[in-house]
GROMACS .gro file of C-alpha atoms in nm:
model
  160
    1MET     CA    1  -3.934   0.270   2.190
    2PRO     CA    2  -3.797   0.234   2.547
    3ALA     CA    3  -3.769   0.550   2.754
    4PHE     CA    4  -3.389   0.546   2.757
    5GLU     CA    5  -3.364   0.521   2.376
    6LEU     CA    6  -3.627   0.793   2.336
    7ALA     CA    7  -3.435   1.026   2.570
    8LEU     CA    8  -3.109   0.952   2.386
    9PHE     CA    9  -3.275   1.018   2.050
   10ARG     CA   10  -3.421   1.348   2.173
   11SER     CA   11  -3.088   1.465   2.314
   12PHE     CA   12  -2.919   1.372   1.984
   13ARG     CA   13  -3.181   1.570   1.791
   14ALA     CA   14  -3.124   1.867   2.022
   15TRP     CA   15  -2.752   1.866   1.939
   16PHE     CA   16  -2.792   1.775   1.573
   17PRO     CA   17  -3.125   1.922   1.451
   18LEU     CA   18  -3.082   1.836   1.081
   19SER     CA   19  -3.329   1.663   0.858
   20PRO     CA   20  -3.235   1.320   0.716
   21GLY     CA   21  -3.172   1.476   0.375
   22VAL     CA   22  -2.927   1.730   0.514
   23THR     CA   23  -2.757   1.462   0.720
   24LEU     CA   24  -2.715   1.247   0.408
   25ALA     CA   25  -2.576   1.543   0.214
   26VAL     CA   26  -2.324   1.617   0.490
   27LEU     CA   27  -2.211   1.253   0.500
   28VAL     CA   28  -2.174   1.241   0.121
   29ALA     CA   29  -1.973   1.566   0.126
   30VAL     CA   30  -1.743   1.437   0.402
   31SER     CA   31  -1.691   1.114   0.207
   32ALA     CA   32  -1.611   1.308  -0.111
   33VAL     CA   33  -1.355   1.523   0.072
   34ALA     CA   34  -1.192   1.212   0.219
   35ALA     CA   35  -1.175   1.051  -0.128
   36LEU     CA   36  -1.021   1.368  -0.271
   37ILE     CA   37  -0.758   1.382   0.004
   38ASP     CA   38  -0.673   1.016  -0.059
   39ALA     CA   39  -0.643   1.075  -0.436
   40ILE     CA   40  -0.410   1.371  -0.380
   41ALA     CA   41  -0.191   1.169  -0.142
   42ARG     CA   42  -0.179   0.878  -0.387
   43HIS     CA   43  -0.083   1.115  -0.672
   44ARG     CA   44   0.198   1.271  -0.464
   45ARG     CA   45   0.332   0.930  -0.363
   46ARG     CA   46   0.333   0.811  -0.725
   47ARG     CA   47   0.506   1.129  -0.842
   48ALA     CA   48   0.775   1.088  -0.572
   49LEU     CA   49   0.828   0.720  -0.661
   50ARG     CA   50   0.850   0.803  -1.033
   51ALA     CA   51   1.120   1.063  -0.952
   52LEU     CA   52   1.301   0.809  -0.732
   53ALA     CA   53   1.297   0.554  -1.015
   54GLY     CA   54   1.438   0.819  -1.248
   55ARG     CA   55   1.725   0.891  -1.006
   56TRP     CA   56   1.795   0.518  -0.988
   57LYS     CA   57   1.779   0.491  -1.371
   58MET     CA   58   1.497   0.240  -1.337
   59THR     CA   59   1.132   0.228  -1.448
   60TYR     CA   60   0.822   0.291  -1.235
   61SER     CA   61   0.481   0.129  -1.268
   62PRO     CA   62   0.195   0.215  -1.030
   63HIS     CA   63   0.039  -0.127  -1.095
   64ASP     CA   64   0.178  -0.480  -1.092
   65GLN     CA   65   0.208  -0.514  -1.471
   66LEU     CA   66   0.505  -0.751  -1.436
   67ARG     CA   67   0.309  -0.989  -1.213
   68VAL     CA   68   0.552  -0.958  -0.925
   69ARG     CA   69   0.277  -1.072  -0.688
   70GLY     CA   70   0.294  -1.424  -0.827
   71LYS     CA   71   0.668  -1.433  -0.760
   72VAL     CA   72   0.641  -1.318  -0.397
   73ILE     CA   73   0.327  -1.495  -0.275
   74GLY     CA   74   0.426  -1.751  -0.016
   75ARG     CA   75   0.784  -1.623  -0.011
   76LEU     CA   76   0.745  -1.311   0.205
   77PRO     CA   77   0.967  -1.347   0.511
   78ILE     CA   78   0.669  -1.281   0.739
   79PRO     CA   79   0.493  -1.584   0.889
   80GLY     CA   80   0.119  -1.571   0.836
   81ALA     CA   81   0.114  -1.298   0.570
   82ALA     CA   82  -0.207  -1.337   0.370
   83ASP     CA   83  -0.400  -1.153   0.099
   84VAL     CA   84  -0.080  -1.009  -0.052
   85HIS     CA   85  -0.112  -0.720  -0.299
   86VAL     CA   86   0.176  -0.562  -0.491
   87SER     CA   87   0.182  -0.206  -0.629
   88ASP     CA   88   0.419   0.083  -0.703
   89VAL     CA   89   0.682  -0.136  -0.871
   90ILE     CA   90   1.023   0.011  -0.956
   91TYR     CA   91   1.218  -0.225  -1.178
   92GLY     CA   92   1.526  -0.242  -1.395
   93GLY     CA   93   1.849  -0.418  -1.477
   94GLU     CA   94   2.126  -0.453  -1.222
   95GLY     CA   95   2.420  -0.628  -1.383
   96ASP     CA   96   2.305  -0.977  -1.478
   97LEU     CA   97   1.991  -0.944  -1.260
   98TYR     CA   98   1.649  -0.784  -1.281
   99ARG     CA   99   1.576  -0.589  -0.961
  100TYR     CA  100   1.224  -0.517  -0.833
  101VAL     CA  101   1.142  -0.273  -0.552
  102PHE     CA  102   0.772  -0.260  -0.467
  103THR     CA  103   0.502  -0.199  -0.208
  104ALA     CA  104   0.370  -0.517  -0.050
  105GLU     CA  105   0.039  -0.496   0.134
  106TYR     CA  106  -0.061  -0.797   0.341
  107THR     CA  107  -0.288  -0.900   0.625
  108LEU     CA  108  -0.162  -1.043   0.954
  109GLY     CA  109  -0.369  -1.208   1.223
  110ALA     CA  110  -0.593  -1.508   1.217
  111VAL     CA  111  -0.740  -1.552   1.561
  112ARG     CA  112  -0.812  -1.201   1.684
  113ALA     CA  113  -0.797  -0.871   1.501
  114LYS     CA  114  -0.667  -0.883   1.147
  115ARG     CA  115  -0.450  -0.586   1.051
  116ARG     CA  116  -0.335  -0.464   0.713
  117HIS     CA  117   0.037  -0.385   0.681
  118THR     CA  118   0.223  -0.199   0.409
  119ARG     CA  119   0.598  -0.239   0.353
  120ALA     CA  120   0.846  -0.177   0.076
  121ALA     CA  121   1.025  -0.491  -0.040
  122THR     CA  122   1.280  -0.595  -0.299
  123PHE     CA  123   1.418  -0.901  -0.470
  124ALA     CA  124   1.625  -0.981  -0.778
  125GLU     CA  125   1.610  -1.260  -1.033
  126PRO     CA  126   1.858  -1.364  -1.300
  127ARG     CA  127   1.810  -1.230  -1.653
  128GLY     CA  128   1.693  -1.492  -1.898
  129ARG     CA  129   1.590  -1.713  -1.612
  130LYS     CA  130   1.447  -2.055  -1.677
  131ALA     CA  131   1.142  -2.201  -1.507
  132ALA     CA  132   1.370  -2.397  -1.270
  133ASP     CA  133   1.553  -2.083  -1.151
  134GLU     CA  134   1.427  -1.944  -0.824
  135PRO     CA  135   1.417  -1.566  -0.766
  136GLY     CA  136   1.645  -1.437  -0.491
  137PRO     CA  137   1.533  -1.379  -0.133
  138ILE     CA  138   1.286  -1.102  -0.057
  139THR     CA  139   1.419  -0.820   0.159
  140LEU     CA  140   1.180  -0.597   0.352
  141ALA     CA  141   1.252  -0.237   0.451
  142PRO     CA  142   1.245  -0.138   0.819
  143GLU     CA  143   0.883  -0.121   0.931
  144HIS     CA  144   0.919   0.195   1.141
  145LEU     CA  145   1.007   0.416   0.840
  146PRO     CA  146   0.752   0.602   0.624
  147LEU     CA  147   0.693   0.430   0.288
  148LEU     CA  148   0.910   0.661   0.075
  149GLU     CA  149   1.198   0.623   0.319
  150GLN     CA  150   1.150   0.246   0.305
  151TYR     CA  151   1.208   0.264  -0.071
  152GLU     CA  152   1.522   0.472  -0.011
  153ALA     CA  153   1.645   0.209   0.236
  154LEU     CA  154   1.615  -0.057  -0.037
  155LYS     CA  155   1.816   0.141  -0.294
  156PRO     CA  156   1.960  -0.105  -0.544
  157GLY     CA  157   2.339  -0.147  -0.540
  158GLY     CA  158   2.388  -0.030  -0.900
  159ALA     CA  159   2.159   0.273  -0.865
  160ALA     CA  160   2.308   0.620  -0.888
   0.00000   0.00000   0.00000
């Protein structure tokens, strides 16, 4: 081991004198706390979206059970959006249309750093649509808003 690396290792051990087993236990504990915090945040977001759907007299699904992803892939109004995932779908009837409000996660960037983006989006399609009918345009919420406020910004016209 070169002298510089040895000196760095010794100084690290002086500041952090734990055995490998203790270090592993600390890392596992920190990871578990992070997972718990994420689960709590996800639960709160889902509860808030379920309440929002209730106020709008619509239905909430945390997963893409209606296969909305297939209807929006390639149609997002963002050039270069890739690896699109759909979740937290609020859906219901709006006159002679079905309205979907959902979270769209996508990746942007091809040459340099790729970044994951999350936005609320909406579109409507005619009831009893045929294979030839095309769903309406996809509208994205303002990017600068927090996710729950993005949903509020996309409030359907017939919602209470």
